[in-house]
Coordinates of C-alpha atoms and ligand atoms in Angstrom, one line a residue:
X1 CA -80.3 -34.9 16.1
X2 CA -81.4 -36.6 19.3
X3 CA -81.1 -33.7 22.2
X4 CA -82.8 -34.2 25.6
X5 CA -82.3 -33.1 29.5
X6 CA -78.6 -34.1 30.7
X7 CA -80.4 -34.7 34.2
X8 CA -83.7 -36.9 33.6
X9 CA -84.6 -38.9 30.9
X10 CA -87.7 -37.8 30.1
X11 CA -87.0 -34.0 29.8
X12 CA -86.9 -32.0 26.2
X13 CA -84.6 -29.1 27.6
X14 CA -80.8 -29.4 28.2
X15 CA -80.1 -28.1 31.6
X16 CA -77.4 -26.2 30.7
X17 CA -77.6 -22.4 31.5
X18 CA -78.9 -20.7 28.5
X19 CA -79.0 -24.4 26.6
X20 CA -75.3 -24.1 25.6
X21 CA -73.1 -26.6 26.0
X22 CA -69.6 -26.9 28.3
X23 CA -67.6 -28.6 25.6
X24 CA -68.1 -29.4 22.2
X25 CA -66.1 -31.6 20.0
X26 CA -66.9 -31.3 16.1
X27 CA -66.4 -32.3 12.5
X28 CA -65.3 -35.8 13.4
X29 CA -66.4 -39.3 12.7
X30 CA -68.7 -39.5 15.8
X31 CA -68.3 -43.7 16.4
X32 CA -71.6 -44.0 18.7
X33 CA -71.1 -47.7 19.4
X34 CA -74.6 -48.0 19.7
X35 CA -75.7 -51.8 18.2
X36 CA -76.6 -50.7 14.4
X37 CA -72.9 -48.7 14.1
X38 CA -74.6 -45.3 14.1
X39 CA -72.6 -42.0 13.3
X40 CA -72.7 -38.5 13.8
X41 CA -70.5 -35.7 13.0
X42 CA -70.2 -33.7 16.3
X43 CA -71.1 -34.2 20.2
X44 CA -72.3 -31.7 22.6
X45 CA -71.7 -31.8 26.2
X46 CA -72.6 -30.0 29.7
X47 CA -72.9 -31.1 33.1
X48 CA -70.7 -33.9 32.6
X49 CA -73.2 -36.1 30.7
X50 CA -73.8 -36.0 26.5
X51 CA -76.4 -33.2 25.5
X52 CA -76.6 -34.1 21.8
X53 CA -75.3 -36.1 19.2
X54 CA -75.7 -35.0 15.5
X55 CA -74.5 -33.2 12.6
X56 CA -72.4 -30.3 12.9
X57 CA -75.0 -27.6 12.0
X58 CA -77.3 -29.0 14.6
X59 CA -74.9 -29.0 17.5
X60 CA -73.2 -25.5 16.2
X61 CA -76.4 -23.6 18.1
X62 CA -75.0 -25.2 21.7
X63 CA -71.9 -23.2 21.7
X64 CA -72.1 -20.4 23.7
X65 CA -70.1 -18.2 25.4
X66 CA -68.6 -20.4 27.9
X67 CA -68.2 -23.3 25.6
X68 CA -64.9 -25.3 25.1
X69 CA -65.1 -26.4 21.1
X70 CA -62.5 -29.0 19.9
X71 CA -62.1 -29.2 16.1
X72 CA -62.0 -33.0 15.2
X73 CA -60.8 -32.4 12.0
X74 CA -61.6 -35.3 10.7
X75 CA -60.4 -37.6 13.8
X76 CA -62.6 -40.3 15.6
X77 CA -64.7 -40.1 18.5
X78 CA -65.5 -42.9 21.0
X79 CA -67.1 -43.6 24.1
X80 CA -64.4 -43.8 26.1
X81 CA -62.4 -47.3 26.5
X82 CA -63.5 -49.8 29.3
X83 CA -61.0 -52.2 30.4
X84 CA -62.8 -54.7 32.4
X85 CA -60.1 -56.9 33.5
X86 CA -57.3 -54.8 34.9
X87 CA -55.2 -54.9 38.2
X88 CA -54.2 -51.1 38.3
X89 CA -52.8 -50.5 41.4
X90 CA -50.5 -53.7 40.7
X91 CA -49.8 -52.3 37.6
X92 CA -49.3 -48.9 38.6
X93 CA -46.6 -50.5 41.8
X94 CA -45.1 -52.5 38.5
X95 CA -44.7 -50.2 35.7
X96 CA -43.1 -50.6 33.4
X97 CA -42.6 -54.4 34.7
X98 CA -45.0 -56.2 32.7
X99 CA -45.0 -59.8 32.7
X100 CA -45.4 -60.2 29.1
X101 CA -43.9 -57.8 26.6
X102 CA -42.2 -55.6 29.1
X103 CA -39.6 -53.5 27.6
X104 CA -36.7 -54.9 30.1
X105 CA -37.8 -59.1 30.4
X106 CA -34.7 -59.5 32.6
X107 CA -35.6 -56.2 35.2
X108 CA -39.4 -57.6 35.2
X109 CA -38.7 -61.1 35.9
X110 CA -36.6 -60.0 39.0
X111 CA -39.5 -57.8 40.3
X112 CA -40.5 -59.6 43.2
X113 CA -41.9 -58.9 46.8
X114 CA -43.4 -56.1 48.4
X115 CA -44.3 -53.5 45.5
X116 CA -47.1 -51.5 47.6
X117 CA -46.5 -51.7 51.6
X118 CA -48.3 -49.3 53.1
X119 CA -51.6 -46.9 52.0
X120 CA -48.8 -44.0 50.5
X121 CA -47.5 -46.5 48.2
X122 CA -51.0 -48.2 47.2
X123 CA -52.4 -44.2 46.3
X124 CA -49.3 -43.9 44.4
X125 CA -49.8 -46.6 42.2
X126 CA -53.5 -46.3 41.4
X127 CA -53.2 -42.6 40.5
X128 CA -49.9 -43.8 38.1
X129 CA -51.7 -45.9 36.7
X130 CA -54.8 -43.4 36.2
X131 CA -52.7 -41.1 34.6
X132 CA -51.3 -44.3 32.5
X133 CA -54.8 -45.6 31.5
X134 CA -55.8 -41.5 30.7
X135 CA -53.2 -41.7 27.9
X136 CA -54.6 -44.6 26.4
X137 CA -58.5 -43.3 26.5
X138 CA -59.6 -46.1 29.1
X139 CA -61.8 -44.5 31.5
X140 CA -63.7 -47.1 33.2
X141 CA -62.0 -50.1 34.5
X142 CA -62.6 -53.8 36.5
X143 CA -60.3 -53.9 39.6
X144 CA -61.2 -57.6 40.1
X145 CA -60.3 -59.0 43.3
X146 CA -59.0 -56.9 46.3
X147 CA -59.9 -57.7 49.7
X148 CA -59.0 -59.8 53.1
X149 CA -57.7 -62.9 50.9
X150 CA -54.8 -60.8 50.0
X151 CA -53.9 -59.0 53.3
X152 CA -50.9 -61.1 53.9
X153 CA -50.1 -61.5 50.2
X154 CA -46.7 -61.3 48.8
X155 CA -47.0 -57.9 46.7
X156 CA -49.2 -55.8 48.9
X157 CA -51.2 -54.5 46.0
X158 CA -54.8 -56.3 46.8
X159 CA -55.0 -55.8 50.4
X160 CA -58.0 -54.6 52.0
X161 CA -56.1 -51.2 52.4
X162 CA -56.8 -50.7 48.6
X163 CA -60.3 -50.4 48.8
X164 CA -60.0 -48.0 51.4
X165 CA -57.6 -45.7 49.0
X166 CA -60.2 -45.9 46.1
X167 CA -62.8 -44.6 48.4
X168 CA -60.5 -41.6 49.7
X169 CA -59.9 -40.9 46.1
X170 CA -63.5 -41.5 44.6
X171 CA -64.5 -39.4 47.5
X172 CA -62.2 -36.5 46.5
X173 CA -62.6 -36.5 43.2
X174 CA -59.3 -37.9 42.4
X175 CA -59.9 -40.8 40.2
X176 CA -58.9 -40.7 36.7
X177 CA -61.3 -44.0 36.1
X178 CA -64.8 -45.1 37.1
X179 CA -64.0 -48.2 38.6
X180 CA -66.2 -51.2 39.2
X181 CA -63.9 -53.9 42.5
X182 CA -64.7 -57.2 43.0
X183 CA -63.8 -58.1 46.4
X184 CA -61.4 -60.9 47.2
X185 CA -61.7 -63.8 50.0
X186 CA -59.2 -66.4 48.9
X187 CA -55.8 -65.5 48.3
X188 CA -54.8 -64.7 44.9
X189 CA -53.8 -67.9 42.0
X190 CA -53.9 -70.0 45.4
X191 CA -56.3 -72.6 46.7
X192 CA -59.8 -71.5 48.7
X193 CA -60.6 -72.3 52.0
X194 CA -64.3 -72.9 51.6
X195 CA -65.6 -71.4 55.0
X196 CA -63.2 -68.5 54.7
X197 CA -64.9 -67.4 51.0
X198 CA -68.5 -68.5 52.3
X199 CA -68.3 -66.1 55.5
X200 CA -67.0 -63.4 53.3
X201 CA -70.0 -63.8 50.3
X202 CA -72.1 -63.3 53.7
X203 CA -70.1 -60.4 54.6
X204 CA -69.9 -58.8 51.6
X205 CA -73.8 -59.4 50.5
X206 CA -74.6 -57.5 53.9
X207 CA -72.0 -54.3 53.3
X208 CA -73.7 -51.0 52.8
X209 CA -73.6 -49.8 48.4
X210 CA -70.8 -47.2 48.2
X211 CA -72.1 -44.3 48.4
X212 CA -71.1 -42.7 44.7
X213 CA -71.5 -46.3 42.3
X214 CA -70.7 -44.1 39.0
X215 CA -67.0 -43.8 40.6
X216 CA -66.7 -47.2 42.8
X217 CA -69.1 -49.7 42.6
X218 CA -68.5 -53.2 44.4
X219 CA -71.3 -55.5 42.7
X220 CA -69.2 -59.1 43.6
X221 CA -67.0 -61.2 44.2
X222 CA -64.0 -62.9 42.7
X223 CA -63.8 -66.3 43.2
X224 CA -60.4 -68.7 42.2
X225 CA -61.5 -71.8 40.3
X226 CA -58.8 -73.4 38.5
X227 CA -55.3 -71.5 37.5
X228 CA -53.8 -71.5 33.7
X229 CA -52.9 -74.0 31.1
X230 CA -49.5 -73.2 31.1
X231 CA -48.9 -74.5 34.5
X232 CA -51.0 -77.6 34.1
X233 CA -53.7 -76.4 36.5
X234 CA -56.6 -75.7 34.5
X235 CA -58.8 -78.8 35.2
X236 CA -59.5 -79.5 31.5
X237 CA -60.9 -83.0 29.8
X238 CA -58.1 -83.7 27.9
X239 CA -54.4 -84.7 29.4
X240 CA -51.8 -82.1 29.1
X241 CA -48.4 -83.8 28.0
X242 CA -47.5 -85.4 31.2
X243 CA -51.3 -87.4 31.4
X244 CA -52.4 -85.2 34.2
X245 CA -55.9 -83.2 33.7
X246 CA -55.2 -80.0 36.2
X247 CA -56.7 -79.2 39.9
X248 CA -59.5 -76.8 41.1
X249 CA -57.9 -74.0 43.3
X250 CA -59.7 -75.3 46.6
X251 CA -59.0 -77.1 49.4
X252 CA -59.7 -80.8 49.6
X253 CA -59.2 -84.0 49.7
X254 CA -60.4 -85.0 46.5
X255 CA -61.0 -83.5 43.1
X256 CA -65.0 -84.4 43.7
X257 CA -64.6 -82.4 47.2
X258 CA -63.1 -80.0 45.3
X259 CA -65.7 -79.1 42.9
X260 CA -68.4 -79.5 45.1
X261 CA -67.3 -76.8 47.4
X262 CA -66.4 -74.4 44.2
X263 CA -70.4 -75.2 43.3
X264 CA -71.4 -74.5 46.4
X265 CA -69.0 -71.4 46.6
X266 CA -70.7 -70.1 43.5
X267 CA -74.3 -71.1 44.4
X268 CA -74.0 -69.0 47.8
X269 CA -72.5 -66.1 46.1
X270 CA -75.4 -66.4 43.6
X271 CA -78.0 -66.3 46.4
X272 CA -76.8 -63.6 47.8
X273 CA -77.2 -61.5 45.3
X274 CA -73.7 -60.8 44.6
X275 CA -71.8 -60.5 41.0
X276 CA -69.3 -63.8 40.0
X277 CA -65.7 -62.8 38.6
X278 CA -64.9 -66.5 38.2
X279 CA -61.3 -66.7 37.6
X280 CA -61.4 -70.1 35.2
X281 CA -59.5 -71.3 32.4
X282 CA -60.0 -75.1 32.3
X283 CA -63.4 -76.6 30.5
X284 CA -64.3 -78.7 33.3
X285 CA -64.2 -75.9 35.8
X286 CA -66.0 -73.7 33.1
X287 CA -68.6 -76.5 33.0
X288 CA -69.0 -76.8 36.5
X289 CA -69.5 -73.2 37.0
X290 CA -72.2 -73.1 34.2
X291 CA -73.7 -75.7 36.0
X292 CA -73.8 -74.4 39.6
X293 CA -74.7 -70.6 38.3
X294 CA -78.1 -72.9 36.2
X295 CA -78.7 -74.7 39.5
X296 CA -78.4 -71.6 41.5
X297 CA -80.5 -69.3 39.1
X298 CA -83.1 -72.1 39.0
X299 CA -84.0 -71.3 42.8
X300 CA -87.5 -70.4 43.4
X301 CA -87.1 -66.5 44.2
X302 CA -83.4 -66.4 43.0
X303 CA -82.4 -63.6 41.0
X304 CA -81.6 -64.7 37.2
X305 CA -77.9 -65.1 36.1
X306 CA -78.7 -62.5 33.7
X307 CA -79.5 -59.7 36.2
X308 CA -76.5 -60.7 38.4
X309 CA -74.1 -60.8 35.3
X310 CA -71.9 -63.2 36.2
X311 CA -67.9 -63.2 34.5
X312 CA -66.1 -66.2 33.4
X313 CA -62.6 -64.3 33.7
X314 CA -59.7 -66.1 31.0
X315 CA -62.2 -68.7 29.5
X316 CA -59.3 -69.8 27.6
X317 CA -60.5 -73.9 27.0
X318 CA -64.2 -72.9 27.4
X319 CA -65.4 -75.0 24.6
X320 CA -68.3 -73.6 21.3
X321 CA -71.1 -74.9 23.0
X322 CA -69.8 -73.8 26.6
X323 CA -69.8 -69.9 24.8
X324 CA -73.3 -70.7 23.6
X325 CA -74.4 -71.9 27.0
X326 CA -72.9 -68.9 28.6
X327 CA -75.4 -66.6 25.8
X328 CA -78.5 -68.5 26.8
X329 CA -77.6 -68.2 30.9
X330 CA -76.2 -64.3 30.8
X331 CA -72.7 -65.3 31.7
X332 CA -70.0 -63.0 30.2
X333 CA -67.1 -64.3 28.5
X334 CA -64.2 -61.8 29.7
X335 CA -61.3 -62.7 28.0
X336 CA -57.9 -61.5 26.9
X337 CA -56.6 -61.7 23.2
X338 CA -52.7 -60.9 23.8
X339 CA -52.6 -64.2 25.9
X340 CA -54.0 -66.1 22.8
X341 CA -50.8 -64.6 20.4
X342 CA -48.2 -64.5 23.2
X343 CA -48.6 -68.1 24.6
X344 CA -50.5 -70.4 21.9
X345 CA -46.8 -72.0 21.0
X346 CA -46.8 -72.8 24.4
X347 CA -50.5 -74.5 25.1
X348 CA -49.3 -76.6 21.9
X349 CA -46.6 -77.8 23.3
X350 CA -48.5 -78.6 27.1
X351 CA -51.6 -80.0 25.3
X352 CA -51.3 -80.7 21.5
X353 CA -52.4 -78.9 19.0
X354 CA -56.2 -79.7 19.0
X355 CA -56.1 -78.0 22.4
X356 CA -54.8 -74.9 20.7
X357 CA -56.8 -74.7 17.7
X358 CA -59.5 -74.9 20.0
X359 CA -58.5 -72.5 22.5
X360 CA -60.2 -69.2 23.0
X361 CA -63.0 -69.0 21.0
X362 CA -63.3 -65.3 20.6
X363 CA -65.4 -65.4 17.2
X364 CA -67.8 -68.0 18.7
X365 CA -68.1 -65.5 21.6
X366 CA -68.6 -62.5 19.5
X367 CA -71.2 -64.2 17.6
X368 CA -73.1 -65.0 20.7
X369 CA -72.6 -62.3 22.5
X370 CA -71.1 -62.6 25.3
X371 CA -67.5 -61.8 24.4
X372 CA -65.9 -58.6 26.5
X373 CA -62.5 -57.8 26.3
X374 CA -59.6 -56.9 28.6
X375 CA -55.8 -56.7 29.3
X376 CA -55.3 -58.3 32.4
X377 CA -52.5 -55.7 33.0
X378 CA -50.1 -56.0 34.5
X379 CA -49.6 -59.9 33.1
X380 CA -50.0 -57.7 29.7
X381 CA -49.7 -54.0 28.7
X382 CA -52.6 -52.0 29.0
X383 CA -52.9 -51.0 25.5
X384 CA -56.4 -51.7 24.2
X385 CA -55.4 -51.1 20.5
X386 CA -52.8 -54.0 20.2
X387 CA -55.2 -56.4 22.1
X388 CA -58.4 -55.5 19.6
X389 CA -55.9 -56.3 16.7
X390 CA -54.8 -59.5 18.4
X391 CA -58.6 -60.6 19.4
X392 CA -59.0 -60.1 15.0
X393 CA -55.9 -62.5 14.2
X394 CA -57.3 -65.0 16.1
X395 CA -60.5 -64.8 15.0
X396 CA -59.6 -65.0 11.5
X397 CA -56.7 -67.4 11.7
X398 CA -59.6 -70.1 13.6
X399 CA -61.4 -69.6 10.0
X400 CA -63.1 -66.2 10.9
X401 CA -64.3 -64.4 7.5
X402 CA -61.6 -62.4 6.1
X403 CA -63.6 -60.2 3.7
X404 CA -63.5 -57.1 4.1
X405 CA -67.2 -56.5 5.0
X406 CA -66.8 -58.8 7.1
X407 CA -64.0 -57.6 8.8
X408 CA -65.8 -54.1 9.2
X409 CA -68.5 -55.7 10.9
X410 CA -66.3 -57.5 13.3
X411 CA -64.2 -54.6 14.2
X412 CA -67.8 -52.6 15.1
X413 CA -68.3 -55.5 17.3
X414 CA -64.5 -55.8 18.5
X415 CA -64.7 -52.0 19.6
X416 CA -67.8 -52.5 21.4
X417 CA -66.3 -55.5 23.7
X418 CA -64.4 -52.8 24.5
X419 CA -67.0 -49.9 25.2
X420 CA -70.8 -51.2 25.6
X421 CA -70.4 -54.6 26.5
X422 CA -68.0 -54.3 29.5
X423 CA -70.4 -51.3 30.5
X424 CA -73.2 -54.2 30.5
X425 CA -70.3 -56.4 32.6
X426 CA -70.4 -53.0 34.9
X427 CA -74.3 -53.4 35.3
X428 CA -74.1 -49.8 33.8
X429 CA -75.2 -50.2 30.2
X430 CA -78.0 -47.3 31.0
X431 CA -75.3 -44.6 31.6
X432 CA -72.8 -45.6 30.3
X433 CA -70.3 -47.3 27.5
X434 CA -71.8 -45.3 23.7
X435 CA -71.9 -41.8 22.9
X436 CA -75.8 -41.7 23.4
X437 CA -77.6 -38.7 24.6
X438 CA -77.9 -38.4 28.4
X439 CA -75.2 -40.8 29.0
X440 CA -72.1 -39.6 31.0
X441 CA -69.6 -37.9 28.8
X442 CA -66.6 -40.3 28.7
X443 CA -64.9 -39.8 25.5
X444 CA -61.8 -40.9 23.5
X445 CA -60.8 -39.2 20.1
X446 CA -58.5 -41.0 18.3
X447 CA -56.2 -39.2 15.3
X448 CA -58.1 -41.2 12.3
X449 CA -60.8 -43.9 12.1
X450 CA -60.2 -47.2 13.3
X451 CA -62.3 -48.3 10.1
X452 CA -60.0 -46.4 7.8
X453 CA -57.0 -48.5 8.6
X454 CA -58.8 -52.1 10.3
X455 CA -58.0 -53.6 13.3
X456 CA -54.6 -54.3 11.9
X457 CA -53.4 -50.9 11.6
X458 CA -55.7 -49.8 15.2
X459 CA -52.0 -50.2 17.3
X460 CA -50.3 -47.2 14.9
X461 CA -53.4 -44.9 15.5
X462 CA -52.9 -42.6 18.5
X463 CA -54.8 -41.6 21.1
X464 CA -55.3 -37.8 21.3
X465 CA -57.8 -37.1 23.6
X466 CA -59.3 -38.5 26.9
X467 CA -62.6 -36.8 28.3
X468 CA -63.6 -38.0 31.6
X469 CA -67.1 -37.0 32.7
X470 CA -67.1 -33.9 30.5
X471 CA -63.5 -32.7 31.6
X472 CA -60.8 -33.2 29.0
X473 CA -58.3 -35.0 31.3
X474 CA -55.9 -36.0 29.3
X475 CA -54.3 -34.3 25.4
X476 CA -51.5 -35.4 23.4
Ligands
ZN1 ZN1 -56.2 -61.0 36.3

């Protein structure tokens, strides 16, 4: 059993009054998600952060009096799910409206307009979809782009005015979700004005921390740099069907203008200090960016694109040696499987069927590294479970190793890109993302082991149990 002080590091004493524990949860399969696949058969918590991890005789002692103890009976703990892609409050001002896979396609194409008007509304939709994401064990997520590019937008749900509400909330005590923001310049799947994103990297590198991080942290910006396949407006090296190759999502007169403003764009943020969410789907943008966050990086005094942790959000033509380039620079690869299943029919038909073979390279991302996983919802549901499954059907239909050892190992990795690594994305790997001893307690017990049944079967597995910084927030 490791067991050490919930409040320092260094201590040998938990902290707790009389060394018991708040909450217990026992006789489980403890998944730690640490990088060897660890396990344990019982967790102890108090003051919000993980007081032990061990067998069930060595955390029975920390039950005391006061103590909460869940009986896993067999079920399976996790750190709790991170989805570090995720628009809630449009998805909360949506629901059940998804764009893909929504349980009424007709009512959610017709969704349209103002969904969140006024600062009501937008604290309506982030705690639904708090409460939403609770029942599905996420409880950390990436809001990734509100700000000033989106006061005027059409749906009202990334306006400045958001930020404000998650600060309110965080400030109460409301959220349901740590939450990491990126903050927005240009206007949403539109093009960027180049001195209007500049002033704002300036702006935003200047702005004071907020003042609680563990609950709202605003590391970056997102920046637009090419749209999807789908509409033709990734800017890719190979022609889509009508002999076009796409556009970069800025203004200018040419496509050279272009991408030297989105380098520059990306070079400034980079100086500054800030975190890149680079929305990019095409292989030339992805190239470009790789090469303006190396030119950047390679600044005398400039911080490493490693420390600033820089996302390449979609990725979906980033090429095997792009993924390997991203592993060597510390560029994350933040993609989103239930795209891959739901529209590879359709990049075949835009781009031929090379493209799609070709297309999101979540094994060769796995394998180096860099690969963290997301829903994107509300363009998808928010259900981690079917997109883990999809992320394996990919994988092994691009040639992945179907053995079953091999499939074991993968799924340990596939459940990570879900827990530690986006907690790495969040800059927060020291406190957060495995069940580790003085990390905060953010838990998920789900009714049987993911291993038991494979990623294929994860989807029918339910969710039981949510803890949220030692509180059991949400129960089946
Ligand atoms: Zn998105």
């Amino acid at each position: 059993m490791t067991r050490r002080s919930a409040a320092t590091t260094g201590g040998s004493a938990p902290t707790a009054p009389g060394g018991t524990a708040d909450l217990v949860l026992l006789g489980g399969a403890v998944l730690t998600m640490d990088e060897t696949g660890s396990r344990a058969d019982a967790v102890a918590v108090a003051d919000g952060r993980i007081l032990a991890v061990g067998a069930r005789a060595e955390i029975e002692p920390l039950i005391g009096e006061g103590t909460r103890v869940i009986e896993l009976d067999g079920r399976a703990l996790l750190p709790g799910i991170n989805d570090s892609h995720l628009h809630a409050t449009w998805l909360g001002a949506r629901w059940p409206h998804t764009f893909f896979g929504a349980p009424d396609p007709e009512a959610a194409a017709q969704v349209s307009g103002v969904l969140a008007a006024d600062r009501e509304a937008r604290r309506t939709a982030i705690l639904t979809a708090g409460r939403m994401l609770s029942e599905v064990g996420i409880t950390s997520y990436t809001e990734p782009g509100i700000g000033p590019g989106e006061d005027d937008g059409e749906t009202g749900c990334f306006h400045s005015e958001v930020l404000d509400v998650y600060r309110e909330l965080a400030a109460a005590g409301e959220l349901r979700q740590r939450v990491t923001m990126l903050a927005l310049y240009g206007v949403l799947d539109g093009p960027s004005d180049v001195e209007t994103v500049l002033s704002g990297i300036r702006e935003r590198a200047a702005a004071a921390p907020e003042p609680d991080p563990a609950w709202l942290n605003m590391p970056g910006v997102k920046i637009f740099g090419d749209l999807i396949p789908l509409s033709r407006q990734a800017w890719t090296e190979r022609p889509y069907d009508d002999g076009t190759h796409g556009d970069l999502l800025v203004n200018g007169d040419s496509i050279e203008q272009k991408a030297e403003r989105l380098a520059e764009m990306i070079r400034s943020a980079h100086a500054a200090g800030l975190q890149i969410g680079l929305h990019a789907t095409g292989d030339r943008t992805i190239g470009l960016a790789l090469d303006a966050i190396a030119d950047a990086a390679a600044q005398p005094g400039a911080p490493s694109a490693q420390q600033l942790g820089h996302v390449i959000i979609h990725g979906d033509l980033a090429t095997a040696e792009q993924v390997r380039r991203m592993a060597e620079l510390g560029v994350w690869l933040n993609a989103q499987p239930g795209i891959a299943s739901i529209t590879g029919a359709w990049l075949t038909a835009m781009m031929g069927p090379d493209a799609a073979a070709e297309a999101w390279q979540f094994g060769a991302a796995l394998d180096a590294e860099v690969l963290v996983l997301s829903s994107d919802a509300p363009v998808l549901h928010h259900d981690w479970r079917h997109w883990i499954a999809a992320a394996e059907e990919r994988i092994v239909a691009m040639g992945g190793d179907a053995s079953p050892d091999a499939a074991r190992a993968r799924l340990h990795r596939l459940l990570r890109a879900y827990t530690a690594v986006p907690a790495a994305q969040d800059r927060a790997a020291s406190w957060k993302g495995t069940v580790e001893v003085g990390k905060v307690a953010d838990l998920v017990v789900l009714a049987s082991d993911p291993f038991e049944v494979g990623a294929a079967g994860l989807p029918e597995v339910p969710v039981d149990l949510t803890v949220l910084d030692g509180r059991v927030i949400f129960e089946r």
